[in-house]
Amino acid sequence: MIRVVIALLMLVLGLAMAAGGGWLVSLNGSPYYLVAGAVLVLCALLLIMKRRSALSLYALLLVGTLSWSLWEVGLDWWALAPRGALLVLLGLLLVIPGVAGPIRGGRMPLLLAVLLSTAVAVAGYYQDPHDLSGALPGPVNPGAGHSEQVPDGDWHAYGRTALGQRYSPLTRITPDNVTRLRRAWVFHTGDTNATTFEATPLKVNDTLYLCTPRHELIALDATTGVERWRFDPDIEPDLNRRRQICRGVAYFPGHRQPPLATVERTNPQPEEMLAATGSERDSLIDPEDLHCERRLFLPTADARLIALDADSGERCARFGDNGEVDLWAGMPNPQPPLYYPSSPPVVTDQLVIIGGLISDNVSVSQPSGVIRAYDVDDGDLVWNWDPGNPERTEPLPDGETYSASSPNSWSVASVDETLGMVYLPMGNHTPDQWGEQRDPDAERFSSSVVALDLATGKVRWVSQTVRHDLWDMDVPAQPSLLDLDTPQGRVPVLVQPTKQGDIYVLDRRTGDPVLPVREQPAPASLGYQTVATSQPSSALNFNPPPLRERDMWGATPVDQLLCRIRFRQLQYQGRYTPPSEQGSLIYPGNFGVFNWGALAVDPVRQVAFTSPSYLAYVSTLVPRKDDHSRHVSSRGPGANENYGAPYAVKMKPFLSPLGLPCQQPPWGYVAGADLRTGEVVWRHRNGTIGYPSPIPLPVTIGVPDIGGPIITAGGVAFMSGGLDNHVRAYDLTSGRTLWEDRLPIGGHATPMTYLDDTGRQILLVVAGGHSAVGSKGRSPDAVIAYVLDDEAEEKETDPVR
């Protein structure tokens, strides 16, 4: 009976492989599946007929499959497994005495084939052709990690300082003691209906500040995690929850210089106010507003910027209209929620500078990507930089609007007040996948890094990372600023990761490359729209090699075969293959090798800790029949509909019928790079089979990361954004994983670290999941503090569970 069941399984599998294999051959693909399917069908028939030759023929199939697999992928266990595991399992069943029933003989060749296949699999398991071992260099510029403006034990901005390094000078947690980390306390925000929790908290003095996905601002005791106060911006509850993202708030510590004494103003202040400093200035301010000397700036999902007192959470009434400015002012096509600031503004001694997110691909008539600088004290508009009208930076008069659909800056900016520049990572010119209706003057700022003059908002330089972007390869991450030792001397540089995997190292004074940038030919047009003939690429990069049919993956030979068929059906000429009606394979996809989590840099060792991810996407142009009906969406404002363009677009991950990525793992790494040489020194798979398997298993496969890392001067890096719901500590020198803890749900926000009032170094992780990756788990509102175990006393501080 068992023999018949096995034979029927072989028959079904063989017919499926033969049919699919024939289809693949017709697409100029591998003939293996057609041949193997036919052999399986013959084996099944011989097995039913009780022929001894069935076992011998099956042994030949296993040996042939093993040879073909090694030829395609070598000793790569994750690539070998779907090719042979199911066939080896069936062979193992057949060699068990009694299973093949009355068939006598023929088991020994089959047993040898099974053992040989198993031995190769075991050998492959202990090989990792994707791993790179090495050691990052030690200190180069001692003292560079300490900031006069931010105490060592604090975290004042999204990237800790306005330089965006995500580096802490704290040294109490080291590779030697990090395994002793334990939970100290857990706080729950109560925002359990959120779909995306990306906030990195700030720590100032003895208080933590964080925003929830519905843009409430919460202040916590940094030592105990007990809530001190909460501010609710009163956002309309029916706003599109899926688009509500708050990556953090901004902190203003008070003035270091006279307020705006040298900046041209639209509404000048009295001379005595402009000239006053310190106590003189305080005497000229309404005593009721003194409580806002230290303040927080909260961006909201309904496009407001709110100033709050850092001690009480009360509105700073002197800022704008009762503590807020309306970011819809002067905006064309005002339609919530098509525009709002999803990232914290950047704050200088004089200005608060903010951009905003524009909903992708809704129409050709979207709000503007304007960047605006407001007086940090009263909220008056000082300058505005509109990529569609870049020379006119003085505030617009009433009744005029900014240019529509211009490139926006939705991620986090960095600032160098000494050089007098703010550095903006720029998004794409919407619609992302249709470029024929773009303003060419505005498009030069699309998918670029732009440096603006702090005093005037004028462009100082621009460096474009993708020309005529048709792939949503906007610059997604905050630039990191540090001083780099080069053969030409110490250079102030900007380090910019991109979605396509390039990491640009530029002189931040001029935008000139410090590490070489070369031009590479780009795929030709497919006839739908014009394309750029070449694209830039940095010498320091994590660009994956082009996909091949043999790189297709699956849990079984059948879904791997279907991925191969789909691969052959799609348009694919390598990176920057243009979108098409047939469907184009975009690799890396717009998930990004790097996304808003960015990377972390160590300014002392002049190295970077990165977390590159690799997922392919499919981009399909869908001809529009009119300018009002939905073609690709069912809810919300109409994402990817591209109203007003000739095409909507379908964007989806390149997945097998079982929902697994079609390209073989690893899909995610941690990697260390020497910024002085541009060398990737080490690279290791990161994350376990908890993704994509519903059952967490401690088997390292390499999963995507959406979040970001931090580095500490103790030689430890931390990251919590892997899709397998873990926070991990890594040895910065070698990349070795030192410690991990399972989170209740994905920690897709960049962690941070600080000292509490008792002198403990705290690692703080926000674990709330992310809708874009289908996070699953419990407590999607958790803020978790870790300390070394001799200092830990875990407790829950929020009664809401």
mmCIF file of N, CA and C in Angstrom, residues 339-428:
data_model
loop_
_atom_site.group_PDB
_atom_site.id
_atom_site.type_symbol
_atom_site.label_atom_id
_atom_site.label_comp_id
_atom_site.label_asym_id
_atom_site.label_seq_id
_atom_site.Cartn_x
_atom_site.Cartn_y
_atom_site.Cartn_z
ATOM 1 N N TYR A 339 -0.307 64.355 1.585
ATOM 2 C CA TYR A 339 0.938 64.985 2.011
ATOM 3 C C TYR A 339 0.956 65.093 3.533
ATOM 4 N N TYR A 340 2.071 64.758 4.133
ATOM 5 C CA TYR A 340 2.317 65.065 5.540
ATOM 6 C C TYR A 340 3.761 64.718 5.872
ATOM 7 N N PRO A 341 4.330 65.279 6.937
ATOM 8 C CA PRO A 341 5.713 64.963 7.324
ATOM 9 C C PRO A 341 5.763 63.684 8.145
ATOM 10 N N SER A 342 6.361 62.647 7.606
ATOM 11 C CA SER A 342 6.464 61.367 8.309
ATOM 12 C C SER A 342 7.735 61.264 9.144
ATOM 13 N N SER A 343 8.680 62.171 8.932
ATOM 14 C CA SER A 343 9.954 62.150 9.653
ATOM 15 C C SER A 343 10.115 63.438 10.456
ATOM 16 N N PRO A 344 10.933 63.411 11.505
ATOM 17 C CA PRO A 344 11.115 64.629 12.305
ATOM 18 C C PRO A 344 11.835 65.703 11.519
ATOM 19 N N PRO A 345 11.570 66.958 11.821
ATOM 20 C CA PRO A 345 12.318 68.039 11.181
ATOM 21 C C PRO A 345 13.739 68.086 11.711
ATOM 22 N N VAL A 346 14.580 68.867 11.048
ATOM 23 C CA VAL A 346 15.926 69.120 11.541
ATOM 24 C C VAL A 346 15.915 70.505 12.188
ATOM 25 N N VAL A 347 16.581 70.608 13.332
ATOM 26 C CA VAL A 347 16.552 71.847 14.108
ATOM 27 C C VAL A 347 17.961 72.392 14.231
ATOM 28 N N THR A 348 18.113 73.692 13.941
ATOM 29 C CA THR A 348 19.373 74.381 14.172
ATOM 30 C C THR A 348 19.162 75.395 15.287
ATOM 31 N N ASP A 349 20.173 76.194 15.528
ATOM 32 C CA ASP A 349 20.046 77.212 16.576
ATOM 33 C C ASP A 349 19.017 78.271 16.211
ATOM 34 N N GLN A 350 18.686 78.376 14.922
ATOM 35 C CA GLN A 350 17.790 79.432 14.488
ATOM 36 C C GLN A 350 16.530 78.930 13.793
ATOM 37 N N LEU A 351 16.602 77.744 13.212
ATOM 38 C CA LEU A 351 15.555 77.302 12.296
ATOM 39 C C LEU A 351 15.055 75.913 12.633
ATOM 40 N N VAL A 352 13.824 75.649 12.241
ATOM 41 C CA VAL A 352 13.305 74.290 12.190
ATOM 42 C C VAL A 352 12.925 74.048 10.735
ATOM 43 N N ILE A 353 13.533 73.018 10.122
ATOM 44 C CA ILE A 353 13.440 72.789 8.679
ATOM 45 C C ILE A 353 12.722 71.471 8.444
ATOM 46 N N ILE A 354 11.704 71.502 7.582
ATOM 47 C CA ILE A 354 10.870 70.318 7.429
ATOM 48 C C ILE A 354 10.456 70.111 5.977
ATOM 49 N N GLY A 355 10.446 68.851 5.573
ATOM 50 C CA GLY A 355 9.909 68.446 4.280
ATOM 51 C C GLY A 355 8.640 67.649 4.509
ATOM 52 N N GLY A 356 8.344 66.732 3.609
ATOM 53 C CA GLY A 356 7.129 65.948 3.787
ATOM 54 C C GLY A 356 7.014 64.822 2.788
ATOM 55 N N LEU A 357 6.186 63.866 3.144
ATOM 56 C CA LEU A 357 5.907 62.713 2.295
ATOM 57 C C LEU A 357 4.757 63.038 1.344
ATOM 58 N N ILE A 358 4.915 62.685 0.089
ATOM 59 C CA ILE A 358 3.823 62.762 -0.882
ATOM 60 C C ILE A 358 3.408 61.344 -1.223
ATOM 61 N N SER A 359 2.130 61.032 -1.115
ATOM 62 C CA SER A 359 1.657 59.674 -1.396
ATOM 63 C C SER A 359 2.074 59.262 -2.801
ATOM 64 N N ASP A 360 2.681 58.089 -2.881
ATOM 65 C CA ASP A 360 3.257 57.638 -4.145
ATOM 66 C C ASP A 360 2.186 57.377 -5.198
ATOM 67 N N ASN A 361 2.388 57.960 -6.373
ATOM 68 C CA ASN A 361 1.743 57.492 -7.597
ATOM 69 C C ASN A 361 0.222 57.578 -7.593
ATOM 70 N N VAL A 362 -0.333 58.515 -6.861
ATOM 71 C CA VAL A 362 -1.786 58.677 -6.910
ATOM 72 C C VAL A 362 -2.184 59.360 -8.211
ATOM 73 N N SER A 363 -1.482 60.436 -8.574
ATOM 74 C CA SER A 363 -1.824 61.162 -9.797
ATOM 75 C C SER A 363 -0.622 61.970 -10.252
ATOM 76 N N VAL A 364 -0.787 62.630 -11.395
ATOM 77 C CA VAL A 364 0.259 63.530 -11.882
ATOM 78 C C VAL A 364 0.113 64.912 -11.274
ATOM 79 N N SER A 365 -0.944 65.121 -10.489
ATOM 80 C CA SER A 365 -1.197 66.425 -9.853
ATOM 81 C C SER A 365 -1.218 66.243 -8.341
ATOM 82 N N GLN A 366 -0.036 66.221 -7.773
ATOM 83 C CA GLN A 366 0.127 65.979 -6.348
ATOM 84 C C GLN A 366 0.538 67.270 -5.638
ATOM 85 N N PRO A 367 0.566 67.258 -4.308
ATOM 86 C CA PRO A 367 1.128 68.408 -3.592
ATOM 87 C C PRO A 367 2.603 68.608 -3.919
ATOM 88 N N SER A 368 3.155 69.687 -3.415
ATOM 89 C CA SER A 368 4.544 70.045 -3.708
ATOM 90 C C SER A 368 5.500 69.353 -2.751
ATOM 91 N N GLY A 369 6.729 69.157 -3.214
ATOM 92 C CA GLY A 369 7.789 68.637 -2.365
ATOM 93 C C GLY A 369 8.588 69.725 -1.684
ATOM 94 N N VAL A 370 8.021 70.898 -1.509
ATOM 95 C CA VAL A 370 8.718 72.051 -0.949
ATOM 96 C C VAL A 370 9.334 71.738 0.420
ATOM 97 N N ILE A 371 10.516 72.311 0.664
ATOM 98 C CA ILE A 371 11.194 72.258 1.960
ATOM 99 C C ILE A 371 11.075 73.649 2.570
ATOM 100 N N ARG A 372 10.651 73.717 3.837
ATOM 101 C CA ARG A 372 10.439 75.029 4.453
ATOM 102 C C ARG A 372 11.215 75.170 5.753
ATOM 103 N N ALA A 373 11.758 76.366 5.958
ATOM 104 C CA ALA A 373 12.498 76.690 7.181
ATOM 105 C C ALA A 373 11.725 77.750 7.946
ATOM 106 N N TYR A 374 11.392 77.417 9.191
ATOM 107 C CA TYR A 374 10.637 78.329 10.042
ATOM 108 C C TYR A 374 11.523 78.836 11.173
ATOM 109 N N ASP A 375 11.251 80.058 11.609
ATOM 110 C CA ASP A 375 11.916 80.604 12.784
ATOM 111 C C ASP A 375 11.629 79.678 13.961
ATOM 112 N N VAL A 376 12.675 79.231 14.627
ATOM 113 C CA VAL A 376 12.513 78.260 15.690
ATOM 114 C C VAL A 376 11.747 78.836 16.870
ATOM 115 N N ASP A 377 11.685 80.182 16.981
ATOM 116 C CA ASP A 377 10.994 80.810 18.105
ATOM 117 C C ASP A 377 9.526 81.085 17.822
ATOM 118 N N ASP A 378 9.249 81.763 16.706
ATOM 119 C CA ASP A 378 7.876 82.214 16.490
ATOM 120 C C ASP A 378 7.170 81.500 15.342
ATOM 121 N N GLY A 379 7.873 80.629 14.623
ATOM 122 C CA GLY A 379 7.219 79.868 13.564
ATOM 123 C C GLY A 379 7.020 80.636 12.280
ATOM 124 N N ASP A 380 7.578 81.857 12.169
ATOM 125 C CA ASP A 380 7.475 82.579 10.908
ATOM 126 C C ASP A 380 8.296 81.866 9.827
ATOM 127 N N LEU A 381 7.776 81.862 8.611
ATOM 128 C CA LEU A 381 8.479 81.241 7.498
ATOM 129 C C LEU A 381 9.665 82.116 7.104
ATOM 130 N N VAL A 382 10.871 81.552 7.133
ATOM 131 C CA VAL A 382 12.094 82.292 6.813
ATOM 132 C C VAL A 382 12.465 82.104 5.347
ATOM 133 N N TRP A 383 12.445 80.851 4.871
ATOM 134 C CA TRP A 383 12.669 80.590 3.448
ATOM 135 C C TRP A 383 11.973 79.302 3.067
ATOM 136 N N ASN A 384 11.748 79.141 1.762
ATOM 137 C CA ASN A 384 11.214 77.885 1.240
ATOM 138 C C ASN A 384 11.977 77.529 -0.023
ATOM 139 N N TRP A 385 12.313 76.256 -0.130
ATOM 140 C CA TRP A 385 12.993 75.766 -1.336
ATOM 141 C C TRP A 385 12.070 74.765 -2.011
ATOM 142 N N ASP A 386 11.630 75.153 -3.210
ATOM 143 C CA ASP A 386 10.716 74.338 -4.004
ATOM 144 C C ASP A 386 11.512 73.779 -5.187
ATOM 145 N N PRO A 387 11.697 72.458 -5.272
ATOM 146 C CA PRO A 387 12.477 71.903 -6.394
ATOM 147 C C PRO A 387 11.927 72.273 -7.760
ATOM 148 N N GLY A 388 10.637 72.609 -7.836
ATOM 149 C CA GLY A 388 10.071 73.034 -9.106
ATOM 150 C C GLY A 388 10.321 74.501 -9.417
ATOM 151 N N ASN A 389 10.826 75.248 -8.440
ATOM 152 C CA ASN A 389 11.127 76.672 -8.607
ATOM 153 C C ASN A 389 12.298 77.002 -7.682
ATOM 154 N N PRO A 390 13.462 76.384 -7.925
ATOM 155 C CA PRO A 390 14.529 76.357 -6.920
ATOM 156 C C PRO A 390 15.208 77.688 -6.642
ATOM 157 N N GLU A 391 15.141 78.632 -7.545
ATOM 158 C CA GLU A 391 15.842 79.904 -7.338
ATOM 159 C C GLU A 391 15.068 80.864 -6.443
ATOM 160 N N ARG A 392 13.763 80.657 -6.342
ATOM 161 C CA ARG A 392 12.926 81.581 -5.563
ATOM 162 C C ARG A 392 12.717 81.015 -4.161
ATOM 163 N N THR A 393 13.568 81.405 -3.242
ATOM 164 C CA THR A 393 13.510 80.836 -1.893
ATOM 165 C C THR A 393 12.881 81.769 -0.868
ATOM 166 N N GLU A 394 12.614 83.021 -1.253
ATOM 167 C CA GLU A 394 11.933 83.887 -0.302
ATOM 168 C C GLU A 394 10.493 83.408 -0.122
ATOM 169 N N PRO A 395 9.916 83.583 1.067
ATOM 170 C CA PRO A 395 8.561 83.090 1.322
ATOM 171 C C PRO A 395 7.565 83.581 0.287
ATOM 172 N N LEU A 396 6.672 82.686 -0.132
ATOM 173 C CA LEU A 396 5.658 83.056 -1.112
ATOM 174 C C LEU A 396 4.650 84.039 -0.503
ATOM 175 N N PRO A 397 4.217 84.999 -1.283
ATOM 176 C CA PRO A 397 3.143 85.874 -0.791
ATOM 177 C C PRO A 397 1.823 85.119 -0.735
ATOM 178 N N ASP A 398 0.888 85.634 0.035
ATOM 179 C CA ASP A 398 -0.428 85.013 0.152
ATOM 180 C C ASP A 398 -1.075 84.879 -1.223
ATOM 181 N N GLY A 399 -1.726 83.755 -1.446
ATOM 182 C CA GLY A 399 -2.435 83.525 -2.701
ATOM 183 C C GLY A 399 -1.651 82.735 -3.723
ATOM 184 N N GLU A 400 -0.320 82.654 -3.576
ATOM 185 C CA GLU A 400 0.489 81.860 -4.495
ATOM 186 C C GLU A 400 0.720 80.471 -3.924
ATOM 187 N N THR A 401 1.013 79.523 -4.796
ATOM 188 C CA THR A 401 1.260 78.150 -4.363
ATOM 189 C C THR A 401 2.583 77.660 -4.912
ATOM 190 N N TYR A 402 3.093 76.627 -4.255
ATOM 191 C CA TYR A 402 4.318 75.988 -4.710
ATOM 192 C C TYR A 402 4.021 75.131 -5.937
ATOM 193 N N SER A 403 5.075 74.659 -6.599
ATOM 194 C CA SER A 403 4.894 73.850 -7.809
ATOM 195 C C SER A 403 4.369 72.467 -7.426
ATOM 196 N N ALA A 404 3.484 71.929 -8.256
ATOM 197 C CA ALA A 404 2.849 70.647 -7.975
ATOM 198 C C ALA A 404 3.781 69.484 -8.331
ATOM 199 N N SER A 405 3.658 68.416 -7.563
ATOM 200 C CA SER A 405 4.282 67.122 -7.868
ATOM 201 C C SER A 405 5.805 67.172 -7.944
ATOM 202 N N SER A 406 6.422 68.166 -7.344
ATOM 203 C CA SER A 406 7.885 68.237 -7.392
ATOM 204 C C SER A 406 8.493 67.219 -6.437
ATOM 205 N N PRO A 407 9.755 66.835 -6.665
ATOM 206 C CA PRO A 407 10.401 65.855 -5.772
ATOM 207 C C PRO A 407 10.351 66.309 -4.319
ATOM 208 N N ASN A 408 10.105 65.358 -3.440
ATOM 209 C CA ASN A 408 9.949 65.668 -2.021
ATOM 210 C C ASN A 408 11.090 65.050 -1.216
ATOM 211 N N SER A 409 11.161 65.407 0.052
ATOM 212 C CA SER A 409 12.124 64.802 0.973
ATOM 213 C C SER A 409 11.340 64.267 2.155
ATOM 214 N N TRP A 410 11.068 62.961 2.132
ATOM 215 C CA TRP A 410 10.230 62.367 3.163
ATOM 216 C C TRP A 410 11.030 61.750 4.298
ATOM 217 N N SER A 411 12.326 61.565 4.100
ATOM 218 C CA SER A 411 13.155 60.957 5.134
ATOM 219 C C SER A 411 13.775 62.033 6.020
ATOM 220 N N VAL A 412 14.825 61.688 6.737
ATOM 221 C CA VAL A 412 15.411 62.565 7.747
ATOM 222 C C VAL A 412 16.600 63.317 7.156
ATOM 223 N N ALA A 413 16.649 64.604 7.379
ATOM 224 C CA ALA A 413 17.756 65.437 6.906
ATOM 225 C C ALA A 413 18.859 65.492 7.961
ATOM 226 N N SER A 414 20.046 65.949 7.532
ATOM 227 C CA SER A 414 21.174 66.197 8.430
ATOM 228 C C SER A 414 21.633 67.628 8.243
ATOM 229 N N VAL A 415 22.371 68.134 9.216
ATOM 230 C CA VAL A 415 22.783 69.536 9.134
ATOM 231 C C VAL A 415 24.192 69.699 9.684
ATOM 232 N N ASP A 416 24.955 70.587 9.037
ATOM 233 C CA ASP A 416 26.271 71.003 9.507
ATOM 234 C C ASP A 416 26.211 72.512 9.686
ATOM 235 N N GLU A 417 26.029 72.945 10.918
ATOM 236 C CA GLU A 417 25.876 74.384 11.160
ATOM 237 C C GLU A 417 27.184 75.133 10.965
ATOM 238 N N THR A 418 28.308 74.445 11.136
ATOM 239 C CA THR A 418 29.592 75.110 10.916
ATOM 240 C C THR A 418 29.771 75.478 9.452
ATOM 241 N N LEU A 419 29.441 74.545 8.562
ATOM 242 C CA LEU A 419 29.503 74.832 7.126
ATOM 243 C C LEU A 419 28.280 75.600 6.641
ATOM 244 N N GLY A 420 27.239 75.643 7.455
ATOM 245 C CA GLY A 420 26.039 76.386 7.079
ATOM 246 C C GLY A 420 25.210 75.706 6.023
ATOM 247 N N MET A 421 25.089 74.358 6.102
ATOM 248 C CA MET A 421 24.318 73.629 5.097
ATOM 249 C C MET A 421 23.437 72.575 5.753
ATOM 250 N N VAL A 422 22.258 72.381 5.148
ATOM 251 C CA VAL A 422 21.375 71.278 5.491
ATOM 252 C C VAL A 422 21.364 70.312 4.313
ATOM 253 N N TYR A 423 21.395 69.010 4.603
ATOM 254 C CA TYR A 423 21.549 67.982 3.570
ATOM 255 C C TYR A 423 20.266 67.158 3.505
ATOM 256 N N LEU A 424 19.646 67.139 2.324
ATOM 257 C CA LEU A 424 18.328 66.545 2.143
ATOM 258 C C LEU A 424 18.398 65.300 1.274
ATOM 259 N N PRO A 425 17.929 64.147 1.759
ATOM 260 C CA PRO A 425 17.750 62.988 0.883
ATOM 261 C C PRO A 425 16.438 63.158 0.125
ATOM 262 N N MET A 426 16.496 63.172 -1.179
ATOM 263 C CA MET A 426 15.330 63.535 -1.981
ATOM 264 C C MET A 426 14.604 62.312 -2.539
ATOM 265 N N GLY A 427 13.283 62.398 -2.541
ATOM 266 C CA GLY A 427 12.451 61.377 -3.143
ATOM 267 C C GLY A 427 12.329 61.555 -4.642
ATOM 268 N N ASN A 428 11.547 60.675 -5.246
ATOM 269 C CA ASN A 428 11.387 60.673 -6.690
ATOM 270 C C ASN A 428 10.355 61.708 -7.125
#
